[in-house]
């Protein structure tokens, strides 16, 4: 698996994703999900934003948080270890989706910001692993970039934050890559404080597809929740 996240993991939480539309709708829908004591899988858990959303919306369930990028996982572990409630409920594993070992039953799956990092073949492997573990009606929550085909994506602002005396600004731009991919480049500029300015560019690959294509792949019913988020029902 390519690790697109570790080089910029320290900046990840400066992008305002908490309290976003996708975060709010995930919390609302999770709170209304009947789990029957089954665990929730958070695929590509990142630094723990989605783990927090799950834990705060469904007070009792166990959470399996899958995060292969070491630097992202380090932040996630820090968050889990230092919160007694999370520490009891969240199991963190490092295996990427194609090497996963899963419990026999899952009550729900959250796959926010991750499926576009998987090619069609890897997604098929994932569905084969997940679908037999989900009871009828169990939800798979997804968040995708709203890019259904590779396009030129002009640079747009991603973050503008101050921490101590350092100012962090970031933009994201994209261009078509091979086949169904977009090559996304984030550019972070860090200024202020006693050190010289730094510019860090990071590239990642995102496979473009729509929620409707995911519904076709899985043969599940899809419901769009926001411009980027949706849910598939097993
Ligand atoms: C955009 S982040 C999303 C983090 C979190 N779900 C959120 O919404 O804030 C995508 C995460 O997916 C992880 N990821 C990428 N490829 C993966 C794979 N093959 N298996 C599991 N996780 C993967 C990355 O390491 C990264 O932390």
CSV table of C-alpha atoms and ligand atoms in Angstrom, one decimal:
chain,number,residue,atom,x,y,z
A,1,UNK,CA,0.0,0.0,0.0
A,2,UNK,CA,1.3,3.5,-0.8
A,3,UNK,CA,1.4,5.7,2.3
A,4,UNK,CA,0.1,9.0,1.1
A,5,UNK,CA,-0.6,10.4,4.5
A,6,UNK,CA,2.4,10.0,6.8
A,7,UNK,CA,4.5,12.8,5.2
A,8,UNK,CA,1.8,15.3,6.1
A,9,UNK,CA,0.1,13.5,9.1
A,10,UNK,CA,1.2,16.3,11.6
A,11,UNK,CA,-1.0,18.8,9.6
A,12,UNK,CA,-4.0,16.5,9.0
A,13,UNK,CA,-6.1,17.8,11.9
A,14,UNK,CA,-5.6,21.4,10.7
A,15,UNK,CA,-8.0,20.7,7.8
A,16,UNK,CA,-11.4,21.5,9.3
A,17,UNK,CA,-13.3,18.2,8.8
A,18,UNK,CA,-14.9,18.0,12.3
A,19,UNK,CA,-18.3,19.7,12.4
A,20,UNK,CA,-18.5,19.4,8.6
A,21,UNK,CA,-21.7,18.3,6.9
A,22,UNK,CA,-20.3,14.8,6.4
A,23,UNK,CA,-19.4,14.5,10.1
A,24,UNK,CA,-22.8,15.7,11.3
A,25,UNK,CA,-24.8,13.4,9.0
A,26,UNK,CA,-22.6,10.4,10.0
A,27,UNK,CA,-23.3,11.1,13.7
A,28,UNK,CA,-27.0,11.4,13.1
A,29,UNK,CA,-27.3,8.3,11.0
A,30,UNK,CA,-25.1,6.2,13.4
A,31,UNK,CA,-27.2,7.3,16.4
A,32,UNK,CA,-30.2,5.9,14.6
A,33,UNK,CA,-28.6,2.5,13.6
A,34,UNK,CA,-29.6,-0.7,15.4
A,35,UNK,CA,-26.4,-2.6,16.0
A,36,UNK,CA,-27.5,-5.6,18.0
A,37,UNK,CA,-24.2,-5.5,20.0
A,38,UNK,CA,-22.1,-5.9,16.8
A,39,UNK,CA,-18.9,-3.8,16.4
A,40,UNK,CA,-18.4,-0.9,14.0
A,41,UNK,CA,-15.5,-1.0,11.5
A,42,UNK,CA,-13.8,2.3,10.8
A,43,UNK,CA,-11.7,1.7,7.6
A,44,UNK,CA,-8.9,4.2,7.1
A,45,UNK,CA,-9.5,5.7,10.5
A,46,UNK,CA,-6.8,8.4,10.1
A,47,UNK,CA,-6.1,10.5,13.2
A,48,UNK,CA,-9.4,9.5,14.8
A,49,UNK,CA,-12.0,12.0,13.6
A,50,UNK,CA,-14.4,9.3,12.5
A,51,UNK,CA,-13.6,7.1,15.6
A,52,UNK,CA,-14.7,10.1,17.7
A,53,UNK,CA,-17.8,10.5,15.7
A,54,UNK,CA,-18.7,6.8,16.1
A,55,UNK,CA,-17.9,6.7,19.8
A,56,UNK,CA,-19.9,9.8,20.6
A,57,UNK,CA,-22.9,8.8,18.6
A,58,UNK,CA,-23.1,5.1,19.7
A,59,UNK,CA,-22.1,5.0,23.3
A,60,UNK,CA,-21.8,1.2,23.8
A,61,UNK,CA,-20.4,-0.4,20.7
A,62,UNK,CA,-16.9,-1.7,20.1
A,63,UNK,CA,-14.9,0.0,17.3
A,64,UNK,CA,-12.3,-1.6,15.1
A,65,UNK,CA,-10.2,1.2,13.7
A,66,UNK,CA,-8.0,0.2,10.7
A,67,UNK,CA,-5.2,2.6,9.9
A,68,UNK,CA,-2.1,1.4,8.0
A,69,UNK,CA,-0.1,4.8,7.8
A,70,UNK,CA,2.3,4.8,10.8
A,71,UNK,CA,2.2,8.5,11.4
A,72,UNK,CA,-1.6,8.7,11.2
A,73,UNK,CA,-1.9,5.7,13.4
A,74,UNK,CA,0.4,7.2,16.0
A,75,UNK,CA,-1.9,10.2,16.3
A,76,UNK,CA,-4.9,7.9,16.5
A,77,UNK,CA,-3.2,5.8,19.2
A,78,UNK,CA,-2.4,8.9,21.2
A,79,UNK,CA,-6.1,9.9,21.1
A,80,UNK,CA,-7.3,6.5,22.1
A,81,UNK,CA,-4.8,5.8,24.8
A,82,UNK,CA,-5.5,9.1,26.5
A,83,UNK,CA,-9.3,8.8,26.6
A,84,UNK,CA,-10.5,6.1,29.1
A,85,UNK,CA,-13.7,5.6,27.2
A,86,UNK,CA,-12.0,5.2,23.8
A,87,UNK,CA,-9.3,3.0,25.3
A,88,UNK,CA,-11.9,0.5,26.5
A,89,UNK,CA,-13.8,0.4,23.2
A,90,UNK,CA,-11.4,1.0,20.3
A,91,UNK,CA,-9.1,-1.7,18.8
A,92,UNK,CA,-6.5,-0.2,16.5
A,93,UNK,CA,-5.0,-2.4,13.7
A,94,UNK,CA,-2.4,-1.6,11.1
A,95,UNK,CA,-3.3,-4.0,8.3
A,96,UNK,CA,-4.5,-2.3,5.0
A,97,UNK,CA,-7.8,-3.5,3.7
A,98,UNK,CA,-6.4,-6.3,1.5
A,99,UNK,CA,-4.7,-7.9,4.5
A,100,UNK,CA,-7.5,-7.5,7.1
A,101,UNK,CA,-8.7,-10.0,9.6
A,102,UNK,CA,-12.2,-9.1,10.7
A,103,UNK,CA,-14.7,-10.4,13.3
A,104,UNK,CA,-17.5,-12.6,11.9
A,105,UNK,CA,-20.2,-9.9,12.3
A,106,UNK,CA,-20.1,-6.2,11.8
A,107,UNK,CA,-23.0,-3.8,12.7
A,108,UNK,CA,-21.9,-1.0,10.4
A,109,UNK,CA,-18.9,0.2,8.4
A,110,UNK,CA,-17.5,3.7,8.2
A,111,UNK,CA,-15.2,4.3,5.1
A,112,UNK,CA,-14.7,8.0,5.1
A,113,UNK,CA,-12.0,9.4,2.7
A,114,UNK,CA,-10.5,6.0,2.0
A,115,UNK,CA,-12.3,4.1,-0.9
A,116,UNK,CA,-10.7,6.3,-3.6
A,117,UNK,CA,-7.3,5.0,-2.5
A,118,UNK,CA,-8.4,1.5,-3.6
A,119,UNK,CA,-8.5,0.4,-7.3
A,120,UNK,CA,-11.5,-1.5,-8.5
A,121,UNK,CA,-9.9,-4.9,-7.9
A,122,UNK,CA,-9.0,-4.0,-4.3
A,123,UNK,CA,-12.6,-2.7,-3.7
A,124,UNK,CA,-14.0,-6.0,-5.0
A,125,UNK,CA,-11.8,-7.8,-2.5
A,126,UNK,CA,-13.0,-5.5,0.2
A,127,UNK,CA,-16.7,-6.1,-0.7
A,128,UNK,CA,-16.1,-9.9,-0.6
A,129,UNK,CA,-14.7,-9.6,2.8
A,130,UNK,CA,-17.3,-7.1,4.2
A,131,UNK,CA,-20.6,-8.2,2.7
A,132,UNK,CA,-21.0,-11.6,4.3
A,133,UNK,CA,-20.3,-10.0,7.7
A,134,UNK,CA,-23.1,-7.4,7.5
A,135,UNK,CA,-26.7,-8.2,8.6
A,136,UNK,CA,-29.5,-7.2,6.2
A,137,UNK,CA,-29.9,-3.4,6.3
A,138,UNK,CA,-26.6,-2.7,8.0
A,139,UNK,CA,-25.1,0.5,6.7
A,140,UNK,CA,-21.7,1.2,5.0
A,141,UNK,CA,-21.1,5.0,5.3
A,142,UNK,CA,-18.8,6.4,2.7
A,143,UNK,CA,-17.3,9.8,2.0
A,144,UNK,CA,-15.8,10.3,-1.5
A,145,UNK,CA,-14.3,13.2,-3.3
A,146,UNK,CA,-16.9,14.6,-5.6
A,147,UNK,CA,-14.9,13.5,-8.7
A,148,UNK,CA,-16.6,11.0,-10.8
A,149,UNK,CA,-14.1,11.2,-13.7
A,150,UNK,CA,-10.4,12.5,-13.8
A,151,UNK,CA,-10.4,16.3,-14.4
A,152,UNK,CA,-8.1,19.3,-13.9
A,153,UNK,CA,-8.9,20.5,-10.4
A,154,UNK,CA,-7.6,24.1,-10.0
A,155,UNK,CA,-6.0,24.8,-6.6
A,156,UNK,CA,-8.4,25.6,-3.8
A,157,UNK,CA,-7.7,26.4,-0.1
A,158,UNK,CA,-7.6,23.5,2.3
A,159,UNK,CA,-6.5,25.1,5.6
A,160,UNK,CA,-5.4,28.3,7.1
A,161,UNK,CA,-4.5,28.0,10.8
A,162,UNK,CA,-2.2,29.3,13.5
A,163,UNK,CA,-0.5,27.2,16.1
A,164,UNK,CA,1.7,29.0,18.5
A,165,UNK,CA,3.7,31.4,16.3
A,166,UNK,CA,3.5,29.3,13.2
A,167,UNK,CA,0.9,29.9,10.4
A,168,UNK,CA,-0.1,27.0,8.3
A,169,UNK,CA,-1.8,27.4,4.9
A,170,UNK,CA,-2.6,24.7,2.5
A,171,UNK,CA,-4.1,24.2,-0.9
A,172,UNK,CA,-5.1,21.2,-2.9
A,173,UNK,CA,-5.0,20.7,-6.7
A,174,UNK,CA,-5.4,17.8,-9.0
A,175,UNK,CA,-4.8,16.6,-12.5
A,176,UNK,CA,-5.8,13.5,-14.4
A,177,UNK,CA,-3.5,10.5,-13.9
A,178,UNK,CA,-3.5,7.1,-15.6
A,179,UNK,CA,-6.9,5.3,-16.1
A,180,UNK,CA,-9.5,6.4,-13.6
A,181,UNK,CA,-7.1,8.2,-11.3
A,182,UNK,CA,-6.5,11.8,-10.2
A,183,UNK,CA,-3.1,12.9,-9.0
A,184,UNK,CA,-3.8,15.2,-6.0
A,185,UNK,CA,-1.1,17.5,-4.7
A,186,UNK,CA,-1.4,19.3,-1.4
A,187,UNK,CA,0.9,22.2,-0.7
A,188,UNK,CA,1.6,23.3,2.9
A,189,UNK,CA,3.3,26.6,3.6
A,190,UNK,CA,4.4,27.1,7.2
A,191,UNK,CA,5.6,30.5,8.3
A,192,UNK,CA,6.3,32.5,11.5
A,193,UNK,CA,8.2,31.8,14.7
A,194,UNK,CA,11.9,31.5,14.9
A,195,UNK,CA,12.4,29.2,11.9
A,196,UNK,CA,12.5,29.9,8.2
A,197,UNK,CA,9.4,29.3,6.1
A,198,UNK,CA,8.8,25.7,4.9
A,199,UNK,CA,7.0,24.5,1.9
A,200,UNK,CA,5.9,20.9,1.8
A,201,UNK,CA,4.3,19.3,-1.3
A,202,UNK,CA,2.6,15.9,-1.0
A,203,UNK,CA,1.0,13.8,-3.8
A,204,UNK,CA,-1.6,11.1,-3.5
A,205,UNK,CA,-3.6,9.0,-6.0
A,206,UNK,CA,-7.4,8.9,-5.9
A,207,UNK,CA,-9.5,6.6,-8.1
A,208,UNK,CA,-12.6,8.4,-9.3
A,209,UNK,CA,-16.0,6.9,-9.2
A,210,UNK,CA,-19.5,7.8,-8.1
A,211,UNK,CA,-21.8,6.6,-5.3
A,212,UNK,CA,-23.9,5.0,-8.1
A,213,UNK,CA,-20.9,3.0,-9.3
A,214,UNK,CA,-20.3,1.8,-5.8
A,215,UNK,CA,-23.9,0.7,-5.6
A,216,UNK,CA,-23.4,-1.3,-8.8
A,217,UNK,CA,-20.2,-2.9,-7.6
A,218,UNK,CA,-21.7,-4.0,-4.3
A,219,UNK,CA,-25.3,-4.6,-5.6
A,220,UNK,CA,-26.4,-2.6,-2.6
A,221,UNK,CA,-28.9,0.2,-2.4
A,222,UNK,CA,-27.3,3.6,-2.1
A,223,UNK,CA,-28.5,6.8,-0.5
A,224,UNK,CA,-26.8,10.1,-1.0
A,225,UNK,CA,-26.4,12.1,2.3
A,226,UNK,CA,-24.3,15.1,1.2
A,227,UNK,CA,-22.3,16.1,-1.8
A,228,UNK,CA,-19.5,13.8,-0.6
A,229,UNK,CA,-21.1,11.4,1.8
A,230,UNK,CA,-23.5,8.5,1.2
A,231,UNK,CA,-24.6,5.2,2.6
A,232,UNK,CA,-25.0,1.7,1.1
A,233,UNK,CA,-27.4,-0.7,2.8
A,234,UNK,CA,-26.5,-4.4,3.0
B,1,LIG,C1,-8.6,11.0,4.1
B,1,LIG,S1,-8.0,9.9,5.4
B,1,LIG,C2,-9.5,9.7,6.2
B,1,LIG,C3,-9.4,9.6,7.7
B,1,LIG,C4,-10.7,9.6,8.5
B,1,LIG,N1,-11.5,8.5,8.1
B,1,LIG,C5,-11.4,10.9,8.4
B,1,LIG,O1,-12.4,10.9,7.6
B,1,LIG,O2,-11.0,11.9,9.0
B,1,LIG,C6,-7.8,8.4,4.6
B,1,LIG,C7,-7.1,7.3,5.4
B,1,LIG,O3,-7.2,6.1,4.8
B,1,LIG,C8,-6.0,5.4,5.0
B,1,LIG,N2,-5.8,4.4,3.9
B,1,LIG,C9,-5.3,4.6,2.7
B,1,LIG,N3,-5.2,3.4,2.0
B,1,LIG,C10,-5.7,2.4,2.9
B,1,LIG,C11,-5.9,1.0,2.8
B,1,LIG,N4,-5.5,0.4,1.6
B,1,LIG,N5,-6.4,0.4,3.8
B,1,LIG,C12,-6.8,1.0,5.0
B,1,LIG,N6,-6.6,2.4,5.1
B,1,LIG,C13,-6.1,3.1,4.1
B,1,LIG,C14,-4.9,6.4,5.0
B,1,LIG,O4,-3.7,6.0,5.6
B,1,LIG,C15,-5.6,7.6,5.6
B,1,LIG,O5,-5.4,7.7,7.0
